[in-house]
PDB file of C-alpha atoms in Angstrom:
ATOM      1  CA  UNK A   1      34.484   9.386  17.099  1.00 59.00           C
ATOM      2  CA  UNK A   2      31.784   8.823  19.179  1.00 58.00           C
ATOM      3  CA  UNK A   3      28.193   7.612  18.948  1.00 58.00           C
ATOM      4  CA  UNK A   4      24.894   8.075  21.122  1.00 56.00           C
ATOM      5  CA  UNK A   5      22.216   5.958  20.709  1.00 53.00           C
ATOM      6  CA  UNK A   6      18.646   6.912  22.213  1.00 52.00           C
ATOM      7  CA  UNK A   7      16.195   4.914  23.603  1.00 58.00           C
ATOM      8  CA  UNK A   8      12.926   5.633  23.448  1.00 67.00           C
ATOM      9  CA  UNK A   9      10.602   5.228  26.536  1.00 75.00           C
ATOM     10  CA  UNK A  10       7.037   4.761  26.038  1.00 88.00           C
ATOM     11  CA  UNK A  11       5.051   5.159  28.634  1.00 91.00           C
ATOM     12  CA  UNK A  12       1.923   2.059  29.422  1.00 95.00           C
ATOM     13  CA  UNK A  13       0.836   3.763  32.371  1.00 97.00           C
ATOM     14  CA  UNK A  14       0.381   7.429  33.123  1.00 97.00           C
ATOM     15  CA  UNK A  15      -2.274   8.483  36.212  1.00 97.00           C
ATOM     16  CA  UNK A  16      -2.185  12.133  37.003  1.00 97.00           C
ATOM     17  CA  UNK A  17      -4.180  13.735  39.701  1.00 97.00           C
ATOM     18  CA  UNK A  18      -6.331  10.658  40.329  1.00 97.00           C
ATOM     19  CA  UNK A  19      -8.839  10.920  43.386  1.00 96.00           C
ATOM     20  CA  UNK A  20     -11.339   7.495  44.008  1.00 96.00           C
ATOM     21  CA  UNK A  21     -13.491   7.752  46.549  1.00 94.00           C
ATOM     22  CA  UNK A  22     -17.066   5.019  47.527  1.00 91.00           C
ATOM     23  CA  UNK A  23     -19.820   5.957  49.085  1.00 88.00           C
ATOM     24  CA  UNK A  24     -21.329   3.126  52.094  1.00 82.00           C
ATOM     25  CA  UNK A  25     -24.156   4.638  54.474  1.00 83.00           C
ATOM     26  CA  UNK A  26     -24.260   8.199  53.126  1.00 81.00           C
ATOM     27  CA  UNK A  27     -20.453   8.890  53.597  1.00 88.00           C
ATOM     28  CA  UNK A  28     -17.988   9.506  51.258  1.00 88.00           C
ATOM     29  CA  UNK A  29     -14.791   7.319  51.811  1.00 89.00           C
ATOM     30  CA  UNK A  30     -11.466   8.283  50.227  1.00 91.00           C
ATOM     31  CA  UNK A  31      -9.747   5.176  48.975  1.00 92.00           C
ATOM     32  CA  UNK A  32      -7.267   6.422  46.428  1.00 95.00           C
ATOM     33  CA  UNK A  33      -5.267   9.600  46.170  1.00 96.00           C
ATOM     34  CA  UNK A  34      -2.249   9.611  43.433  1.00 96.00           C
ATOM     35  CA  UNK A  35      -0.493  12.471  42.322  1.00 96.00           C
ATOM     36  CA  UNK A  36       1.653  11.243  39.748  1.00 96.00           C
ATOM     37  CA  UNK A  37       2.653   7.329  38.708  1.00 97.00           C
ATOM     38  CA  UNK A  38       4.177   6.250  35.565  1.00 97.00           C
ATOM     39  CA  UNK A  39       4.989   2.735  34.344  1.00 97.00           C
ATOM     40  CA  UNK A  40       7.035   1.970  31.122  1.00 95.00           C
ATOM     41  CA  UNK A  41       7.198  -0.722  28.461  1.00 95.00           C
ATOM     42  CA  UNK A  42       8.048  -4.180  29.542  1.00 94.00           C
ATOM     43  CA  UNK A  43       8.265  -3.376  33.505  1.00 95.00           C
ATOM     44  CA  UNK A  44       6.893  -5.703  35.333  1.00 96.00           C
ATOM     45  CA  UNK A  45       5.834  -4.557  38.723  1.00 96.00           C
ATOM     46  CA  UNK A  46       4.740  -5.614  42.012  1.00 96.00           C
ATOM     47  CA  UNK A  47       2.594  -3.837  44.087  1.00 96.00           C
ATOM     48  CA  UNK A  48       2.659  -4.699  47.608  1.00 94.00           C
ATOM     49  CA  UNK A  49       0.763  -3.135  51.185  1.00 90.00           C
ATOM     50  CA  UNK A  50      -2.019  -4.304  53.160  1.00 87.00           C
ATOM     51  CA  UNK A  51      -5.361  -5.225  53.013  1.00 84.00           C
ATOM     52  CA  UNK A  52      -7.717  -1.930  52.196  1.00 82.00           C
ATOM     53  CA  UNK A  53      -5.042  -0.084  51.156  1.00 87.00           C
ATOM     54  CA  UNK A  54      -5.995   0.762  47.587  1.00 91.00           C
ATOM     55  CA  UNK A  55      -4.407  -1.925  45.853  1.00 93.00           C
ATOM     56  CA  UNK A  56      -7.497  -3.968  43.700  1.00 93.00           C
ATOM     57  CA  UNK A  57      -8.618  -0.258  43.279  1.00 94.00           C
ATOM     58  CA  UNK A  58      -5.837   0.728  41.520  1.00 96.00           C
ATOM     59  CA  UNK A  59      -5.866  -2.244  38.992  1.00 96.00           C
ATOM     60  CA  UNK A  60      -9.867  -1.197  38.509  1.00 96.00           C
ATOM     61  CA  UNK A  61      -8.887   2.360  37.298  1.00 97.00           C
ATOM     62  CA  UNK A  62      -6.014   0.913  35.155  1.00 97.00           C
ATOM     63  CA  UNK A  63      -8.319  -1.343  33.431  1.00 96.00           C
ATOM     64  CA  UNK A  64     -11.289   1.022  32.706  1.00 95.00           C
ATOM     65  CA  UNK A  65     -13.860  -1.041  35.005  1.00 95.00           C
ATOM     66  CA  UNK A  66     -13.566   1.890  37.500  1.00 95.00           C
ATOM     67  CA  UNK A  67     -13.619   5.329  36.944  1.00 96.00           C
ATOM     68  CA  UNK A  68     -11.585   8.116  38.949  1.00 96.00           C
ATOM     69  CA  UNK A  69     -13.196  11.338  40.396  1.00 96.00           C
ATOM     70  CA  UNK A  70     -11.089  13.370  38.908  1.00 96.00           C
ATOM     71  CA  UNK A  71      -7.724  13.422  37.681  1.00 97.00           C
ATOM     72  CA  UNK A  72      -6.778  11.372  34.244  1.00 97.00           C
ATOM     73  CA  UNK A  73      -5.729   7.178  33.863  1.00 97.00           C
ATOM     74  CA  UNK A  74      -4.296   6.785  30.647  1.00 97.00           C
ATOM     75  CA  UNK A  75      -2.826   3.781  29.350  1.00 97.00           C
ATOM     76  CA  UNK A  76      -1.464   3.499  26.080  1.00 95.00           C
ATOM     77  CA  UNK A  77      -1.717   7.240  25.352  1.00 95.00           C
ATOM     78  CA  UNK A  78      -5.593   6.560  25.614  1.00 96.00           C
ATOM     79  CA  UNK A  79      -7.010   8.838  28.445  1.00 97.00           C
ATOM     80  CA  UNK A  80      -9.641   6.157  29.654  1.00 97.00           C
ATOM     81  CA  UNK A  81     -12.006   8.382  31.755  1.00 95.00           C
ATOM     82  CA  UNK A  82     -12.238  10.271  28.522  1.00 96.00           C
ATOM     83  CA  UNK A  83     -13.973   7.267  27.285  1.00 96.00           C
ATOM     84  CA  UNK A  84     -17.461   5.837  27.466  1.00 95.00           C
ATOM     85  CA  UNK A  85     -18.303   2.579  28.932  1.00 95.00           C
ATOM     86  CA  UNK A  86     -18.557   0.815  25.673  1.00 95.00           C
ATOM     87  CA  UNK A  87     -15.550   2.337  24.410  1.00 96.00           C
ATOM     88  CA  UNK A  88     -13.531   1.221  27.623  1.00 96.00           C
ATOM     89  CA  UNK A  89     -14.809  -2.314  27.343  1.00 94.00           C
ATOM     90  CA  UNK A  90     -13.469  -2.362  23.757  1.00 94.00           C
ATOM     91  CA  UNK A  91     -10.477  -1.125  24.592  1.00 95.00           C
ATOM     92  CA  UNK A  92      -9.813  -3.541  27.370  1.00 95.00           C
ATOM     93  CA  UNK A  93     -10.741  -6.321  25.435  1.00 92.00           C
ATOM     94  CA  UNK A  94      -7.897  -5.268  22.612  1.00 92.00           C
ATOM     95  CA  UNK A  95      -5.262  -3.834  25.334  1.00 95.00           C
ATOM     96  CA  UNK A  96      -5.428  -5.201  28.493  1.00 96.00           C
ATOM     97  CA  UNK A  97      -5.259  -9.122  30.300  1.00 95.00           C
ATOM     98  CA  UNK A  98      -6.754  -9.282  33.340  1.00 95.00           C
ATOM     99  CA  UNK A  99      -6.001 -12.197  35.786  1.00 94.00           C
ATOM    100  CA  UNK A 100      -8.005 -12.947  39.161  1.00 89.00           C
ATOM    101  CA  UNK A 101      -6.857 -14.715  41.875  1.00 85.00           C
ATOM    102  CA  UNK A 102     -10.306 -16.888  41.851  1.00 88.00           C
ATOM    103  CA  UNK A 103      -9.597 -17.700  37.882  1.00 89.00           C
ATOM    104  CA  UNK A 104     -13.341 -17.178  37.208  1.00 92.00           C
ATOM    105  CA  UNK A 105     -13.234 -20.156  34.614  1.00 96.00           C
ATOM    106  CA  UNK A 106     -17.110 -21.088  33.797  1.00 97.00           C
ATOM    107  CA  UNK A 107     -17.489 -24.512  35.523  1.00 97.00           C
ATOM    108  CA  UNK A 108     -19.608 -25.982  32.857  1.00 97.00           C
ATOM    109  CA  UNK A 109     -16.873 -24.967  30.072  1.00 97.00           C
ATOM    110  CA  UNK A 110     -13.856 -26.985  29.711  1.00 97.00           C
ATOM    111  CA  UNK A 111     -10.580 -25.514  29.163  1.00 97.00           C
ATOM    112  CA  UNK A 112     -10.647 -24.798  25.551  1.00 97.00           C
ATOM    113  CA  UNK A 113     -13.985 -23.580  25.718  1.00 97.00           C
ATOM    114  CA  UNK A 114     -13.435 -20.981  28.697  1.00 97.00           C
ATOM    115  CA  UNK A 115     -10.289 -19.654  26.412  1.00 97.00           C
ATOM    116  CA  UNK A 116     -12.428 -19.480  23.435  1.00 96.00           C
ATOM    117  CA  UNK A 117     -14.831 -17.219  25.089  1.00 95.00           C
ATOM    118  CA  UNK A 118     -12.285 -13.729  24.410  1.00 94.00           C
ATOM    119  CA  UNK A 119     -11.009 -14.786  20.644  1.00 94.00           C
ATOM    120  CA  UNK A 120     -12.068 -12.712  17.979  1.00 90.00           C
ATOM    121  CA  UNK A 121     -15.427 -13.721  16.535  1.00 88.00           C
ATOM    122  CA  UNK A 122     -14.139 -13.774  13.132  1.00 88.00           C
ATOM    123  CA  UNK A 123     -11.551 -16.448  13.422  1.00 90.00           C
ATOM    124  CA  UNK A 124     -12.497 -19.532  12.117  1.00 92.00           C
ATOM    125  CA  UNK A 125     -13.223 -22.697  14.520  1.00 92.00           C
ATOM    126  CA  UNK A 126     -10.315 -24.450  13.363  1.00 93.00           C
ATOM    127  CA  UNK A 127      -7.943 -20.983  13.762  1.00 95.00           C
ATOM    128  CA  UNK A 128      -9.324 -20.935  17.496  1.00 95.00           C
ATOM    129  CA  UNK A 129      -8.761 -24.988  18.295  1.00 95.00           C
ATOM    130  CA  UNK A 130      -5.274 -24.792  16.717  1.00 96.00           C
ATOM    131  CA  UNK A 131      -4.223 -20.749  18.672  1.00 96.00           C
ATOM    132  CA  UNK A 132      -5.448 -22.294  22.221  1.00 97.00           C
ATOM    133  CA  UNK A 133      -3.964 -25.466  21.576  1.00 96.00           C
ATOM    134  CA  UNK A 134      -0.387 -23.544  20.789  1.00 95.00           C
ATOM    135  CA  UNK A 135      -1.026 -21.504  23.879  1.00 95.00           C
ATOM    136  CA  UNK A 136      -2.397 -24.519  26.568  1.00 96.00           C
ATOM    137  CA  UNK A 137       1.162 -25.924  24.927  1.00 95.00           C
ATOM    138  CA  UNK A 138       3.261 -22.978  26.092  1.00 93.00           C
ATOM    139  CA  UNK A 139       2.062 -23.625  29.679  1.00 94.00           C
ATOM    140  CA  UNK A 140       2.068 -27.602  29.828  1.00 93.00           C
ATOM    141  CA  UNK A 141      -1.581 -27.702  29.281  1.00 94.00           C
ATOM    142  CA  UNK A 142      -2.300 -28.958  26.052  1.00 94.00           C
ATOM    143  CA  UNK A 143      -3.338 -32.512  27.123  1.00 95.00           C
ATOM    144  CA  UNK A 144      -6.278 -30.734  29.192  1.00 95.00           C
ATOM    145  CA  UNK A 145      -7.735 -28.904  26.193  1.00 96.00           C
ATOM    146  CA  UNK A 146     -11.030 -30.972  27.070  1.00 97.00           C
ATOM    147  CA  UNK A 147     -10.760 -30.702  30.703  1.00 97.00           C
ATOM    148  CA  UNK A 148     -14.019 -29.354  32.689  1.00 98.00           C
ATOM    149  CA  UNK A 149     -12.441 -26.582  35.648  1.00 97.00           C
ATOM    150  CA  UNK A 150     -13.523 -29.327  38.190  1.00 97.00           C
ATOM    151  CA  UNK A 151     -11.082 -31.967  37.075  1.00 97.00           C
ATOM    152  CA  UNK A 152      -8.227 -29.672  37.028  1.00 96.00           C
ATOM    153  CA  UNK A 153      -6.375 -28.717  39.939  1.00 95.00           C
ATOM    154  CA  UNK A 154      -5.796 -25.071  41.018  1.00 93.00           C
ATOM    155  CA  UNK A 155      -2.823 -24.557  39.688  1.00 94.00           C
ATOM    156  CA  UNK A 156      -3.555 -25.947  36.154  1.00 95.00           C
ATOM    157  CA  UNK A 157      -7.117 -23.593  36.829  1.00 95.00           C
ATOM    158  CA  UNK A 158      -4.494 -20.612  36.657  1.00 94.00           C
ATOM    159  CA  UNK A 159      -2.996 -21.646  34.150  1.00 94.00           C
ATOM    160  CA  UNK A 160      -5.988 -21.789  31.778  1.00 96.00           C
ATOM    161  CA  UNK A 161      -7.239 -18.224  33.460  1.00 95.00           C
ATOM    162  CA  UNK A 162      -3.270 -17.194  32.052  1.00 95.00           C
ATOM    163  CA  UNK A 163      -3.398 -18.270  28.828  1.00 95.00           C
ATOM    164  CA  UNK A 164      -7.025 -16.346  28.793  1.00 96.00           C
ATOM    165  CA  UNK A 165      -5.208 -12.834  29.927  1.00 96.00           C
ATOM    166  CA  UNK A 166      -2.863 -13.436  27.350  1.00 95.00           C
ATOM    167  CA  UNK A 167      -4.198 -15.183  24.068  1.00 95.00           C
ATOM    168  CA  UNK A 168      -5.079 -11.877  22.290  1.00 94.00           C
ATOM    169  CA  UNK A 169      -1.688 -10.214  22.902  1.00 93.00           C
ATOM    170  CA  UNK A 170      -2.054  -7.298  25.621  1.00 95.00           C
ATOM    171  CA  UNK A 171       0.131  -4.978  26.086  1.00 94.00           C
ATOM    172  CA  UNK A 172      -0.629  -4.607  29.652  1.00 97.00           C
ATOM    173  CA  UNK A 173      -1.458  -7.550  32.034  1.00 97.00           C
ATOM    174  CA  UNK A 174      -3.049  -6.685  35.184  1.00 97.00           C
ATOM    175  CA  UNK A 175      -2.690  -9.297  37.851  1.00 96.00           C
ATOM    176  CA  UNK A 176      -4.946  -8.825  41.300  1.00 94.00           C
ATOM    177  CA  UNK A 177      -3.279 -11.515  44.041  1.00 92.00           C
ATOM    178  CA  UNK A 178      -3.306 -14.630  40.970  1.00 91.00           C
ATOM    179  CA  UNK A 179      -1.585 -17.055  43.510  1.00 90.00           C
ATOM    180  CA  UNK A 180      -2.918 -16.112  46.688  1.00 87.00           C
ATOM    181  CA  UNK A 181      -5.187 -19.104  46.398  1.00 86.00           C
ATOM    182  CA  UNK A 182      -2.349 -21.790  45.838  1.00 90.00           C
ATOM    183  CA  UNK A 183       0.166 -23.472  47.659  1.00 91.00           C
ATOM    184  CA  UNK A 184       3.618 -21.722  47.962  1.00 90.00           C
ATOM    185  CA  UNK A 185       5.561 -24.324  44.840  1.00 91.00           C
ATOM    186  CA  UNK A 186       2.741 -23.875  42.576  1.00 92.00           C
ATOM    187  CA  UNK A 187       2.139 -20.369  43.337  1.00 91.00           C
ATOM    188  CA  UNK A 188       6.145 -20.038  42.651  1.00 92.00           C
ATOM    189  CA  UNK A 189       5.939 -22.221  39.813  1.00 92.00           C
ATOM    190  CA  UNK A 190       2.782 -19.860  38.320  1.00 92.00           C
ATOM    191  CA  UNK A 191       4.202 -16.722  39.015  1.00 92.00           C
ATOM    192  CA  UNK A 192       7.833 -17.807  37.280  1.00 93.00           C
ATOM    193  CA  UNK A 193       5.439 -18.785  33.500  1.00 92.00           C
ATOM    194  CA  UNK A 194       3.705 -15.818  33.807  1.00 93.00           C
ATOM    195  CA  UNK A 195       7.046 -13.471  34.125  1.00 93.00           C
ATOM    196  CA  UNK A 196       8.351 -15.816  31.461  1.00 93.00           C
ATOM    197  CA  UNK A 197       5.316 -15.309  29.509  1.00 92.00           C
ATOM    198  CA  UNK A 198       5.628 -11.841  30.176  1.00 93.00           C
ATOM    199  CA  UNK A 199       9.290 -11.208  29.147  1.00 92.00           C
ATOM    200  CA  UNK A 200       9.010 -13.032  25.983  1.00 91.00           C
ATOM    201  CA  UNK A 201       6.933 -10.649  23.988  1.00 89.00           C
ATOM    202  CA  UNK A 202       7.894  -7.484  26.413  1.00 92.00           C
ATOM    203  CA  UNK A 203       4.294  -7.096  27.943  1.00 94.00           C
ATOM    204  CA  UNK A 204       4.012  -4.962  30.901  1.00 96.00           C
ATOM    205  CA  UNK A 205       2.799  -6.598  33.966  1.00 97.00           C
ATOM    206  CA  UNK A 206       1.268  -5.094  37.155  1.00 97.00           C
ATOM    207  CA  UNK A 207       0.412  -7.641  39.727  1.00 96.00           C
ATOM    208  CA  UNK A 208      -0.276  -6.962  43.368  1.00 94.00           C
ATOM    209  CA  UNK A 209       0.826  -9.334  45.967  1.00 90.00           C
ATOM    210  CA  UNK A 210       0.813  -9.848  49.543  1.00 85.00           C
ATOM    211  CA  UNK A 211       3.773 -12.163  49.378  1.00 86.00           C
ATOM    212  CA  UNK A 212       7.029 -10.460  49.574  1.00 86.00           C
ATOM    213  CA  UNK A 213       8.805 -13.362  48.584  1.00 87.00           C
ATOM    214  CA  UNK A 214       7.094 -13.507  45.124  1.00 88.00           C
ATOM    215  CA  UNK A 215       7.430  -9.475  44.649  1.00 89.00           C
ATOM    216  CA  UNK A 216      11.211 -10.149  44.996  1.00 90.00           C
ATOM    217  CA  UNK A 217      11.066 -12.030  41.059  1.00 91.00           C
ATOM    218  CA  UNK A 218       9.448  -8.676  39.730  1.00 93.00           C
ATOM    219  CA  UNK A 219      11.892  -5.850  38.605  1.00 90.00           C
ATOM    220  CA  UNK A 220      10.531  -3.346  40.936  1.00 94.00           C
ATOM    221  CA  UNK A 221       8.275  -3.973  43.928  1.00 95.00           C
ATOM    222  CA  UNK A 222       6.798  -0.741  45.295  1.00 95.00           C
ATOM    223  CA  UNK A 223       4.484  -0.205  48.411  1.00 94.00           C
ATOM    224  CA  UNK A 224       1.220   1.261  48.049  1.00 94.00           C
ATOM    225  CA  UNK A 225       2.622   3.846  50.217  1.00 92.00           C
ATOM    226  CA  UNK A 226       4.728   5.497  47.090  1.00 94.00           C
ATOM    227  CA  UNK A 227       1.240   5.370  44.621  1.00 94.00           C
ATOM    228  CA  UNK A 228      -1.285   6.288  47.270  1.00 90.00           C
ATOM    229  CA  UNK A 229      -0.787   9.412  49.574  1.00 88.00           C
ATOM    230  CA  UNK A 230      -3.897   7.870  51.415  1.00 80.00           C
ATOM    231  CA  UNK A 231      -3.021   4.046  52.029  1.00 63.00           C
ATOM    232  CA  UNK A 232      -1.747   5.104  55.107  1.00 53.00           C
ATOM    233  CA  UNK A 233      -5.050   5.675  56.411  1.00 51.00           C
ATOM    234  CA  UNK A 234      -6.029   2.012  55.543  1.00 45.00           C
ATOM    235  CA  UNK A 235      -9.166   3.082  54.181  1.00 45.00           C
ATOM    236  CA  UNK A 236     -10.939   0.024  52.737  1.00 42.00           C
ATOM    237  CA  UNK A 237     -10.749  -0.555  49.285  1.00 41.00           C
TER     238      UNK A 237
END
């Protein structure tokens, strides 16, 4: 006797039909053109090309800060051009980590304070110390809870920017160059916690990257080539 099991695939990511054009000096300037692109649960992908080839553009549309032309983003069965610009905010702020490559960390904040900035308002003061604390302790930060940005270095900046992206439990995690500032260990070192971040609770991670040795950690590294149908023009993005 035989039996067949099924896994179900959920889909994070579906863009269909997506066209993103700017418009500079009265023109109108293609940027992105994608036909179809779907990424599942827990994949963690690397997105890889040139400079102005769509890339940060892409990760804009996926989080809701941009909107597309035409054509439909939806991630997490929620069609997010459907949505109004209060009702994307929200929903990034429940669904989606986002994680910069400058950290944007307010200078005047120290670390616990520039984490505490996305936690729920209704958790208590003491809920908020102890859930940062747990989190600057997964990423061998907790002795710089009361650290200002300026006496960190850059590495231990990132870290504090990851633990941000990740504190209120995303499923996606959008990732635009986060160790193209830092030295090649520490960048290796950052981008090994966050797939081990990443992996632990099955989040799905996009990050684009312009180092090829990084993409080769990811599970799948795909050129902007296969997403765009335009990136070969190297239209700025």
């Amino acid at each position: 006797m035989f039996f067949y099991f099924t896994i179900e695939v959920i889909s994070v990511i579906v863009m269909e039909r997506v066209i993103k054009s700017f418009s500079l000096h009265g023109r109108t300037l293609p940027i992105l053109e994608v036909p179809r692109w779907i990424v599942n649960e827990g994949e963690r992908v690397a997105i890889v090309g040139p400079s102005g080839s769509g890339k940060s553009t892409l990760l804009h549309l996926l989080s809701g800060i941009l909107q597309p032309d035409s054509g439909n983003v939806q991630v997490n069965q929620n069609t997010l051009n459907e949505l109004s610009e209060s009702a994307r905010d929200a929903f990034r702020a429940a669904h989606i980590g986002y994680i910069f490559q400058d950290f944007h960390l307010i200078p005047s904040l120290n670390a616990e304070q520039n984490i505490a900035l996305v936690l729920p308002r209704g958790l208590s003061k003491s809920d908020k110390k102890s859930k940062i604390h747990d989190w600057l302790q997964k990423v061998g930060m907790a002795d710089r809870m009361d650290h200002l940005p300026a006496q960190l270095s850059r590495g231990q900046q990132q870290r504090v920017a990851i633990v941000r992206a990740l504190i209120n439990g995303p499923s996606l995690l959008l990732a635009d160059e986060p160790t193209g500032s830092l030295d090649w260990e520490t960048a290796k070192q950052i981008m090994s916690l966050l797939m081990e971040l990443c992996e632990a609770e099955n989040r799905t991670l996009i990050s684009v990257t312009h180092d090829l040795h990084l993409s080769d950690m990811f599970q799948k590294t795909i050129h902007i080539n296969e997403i765009n149908s335009l990136a070969q023009g190297g239209q700025p993005c």
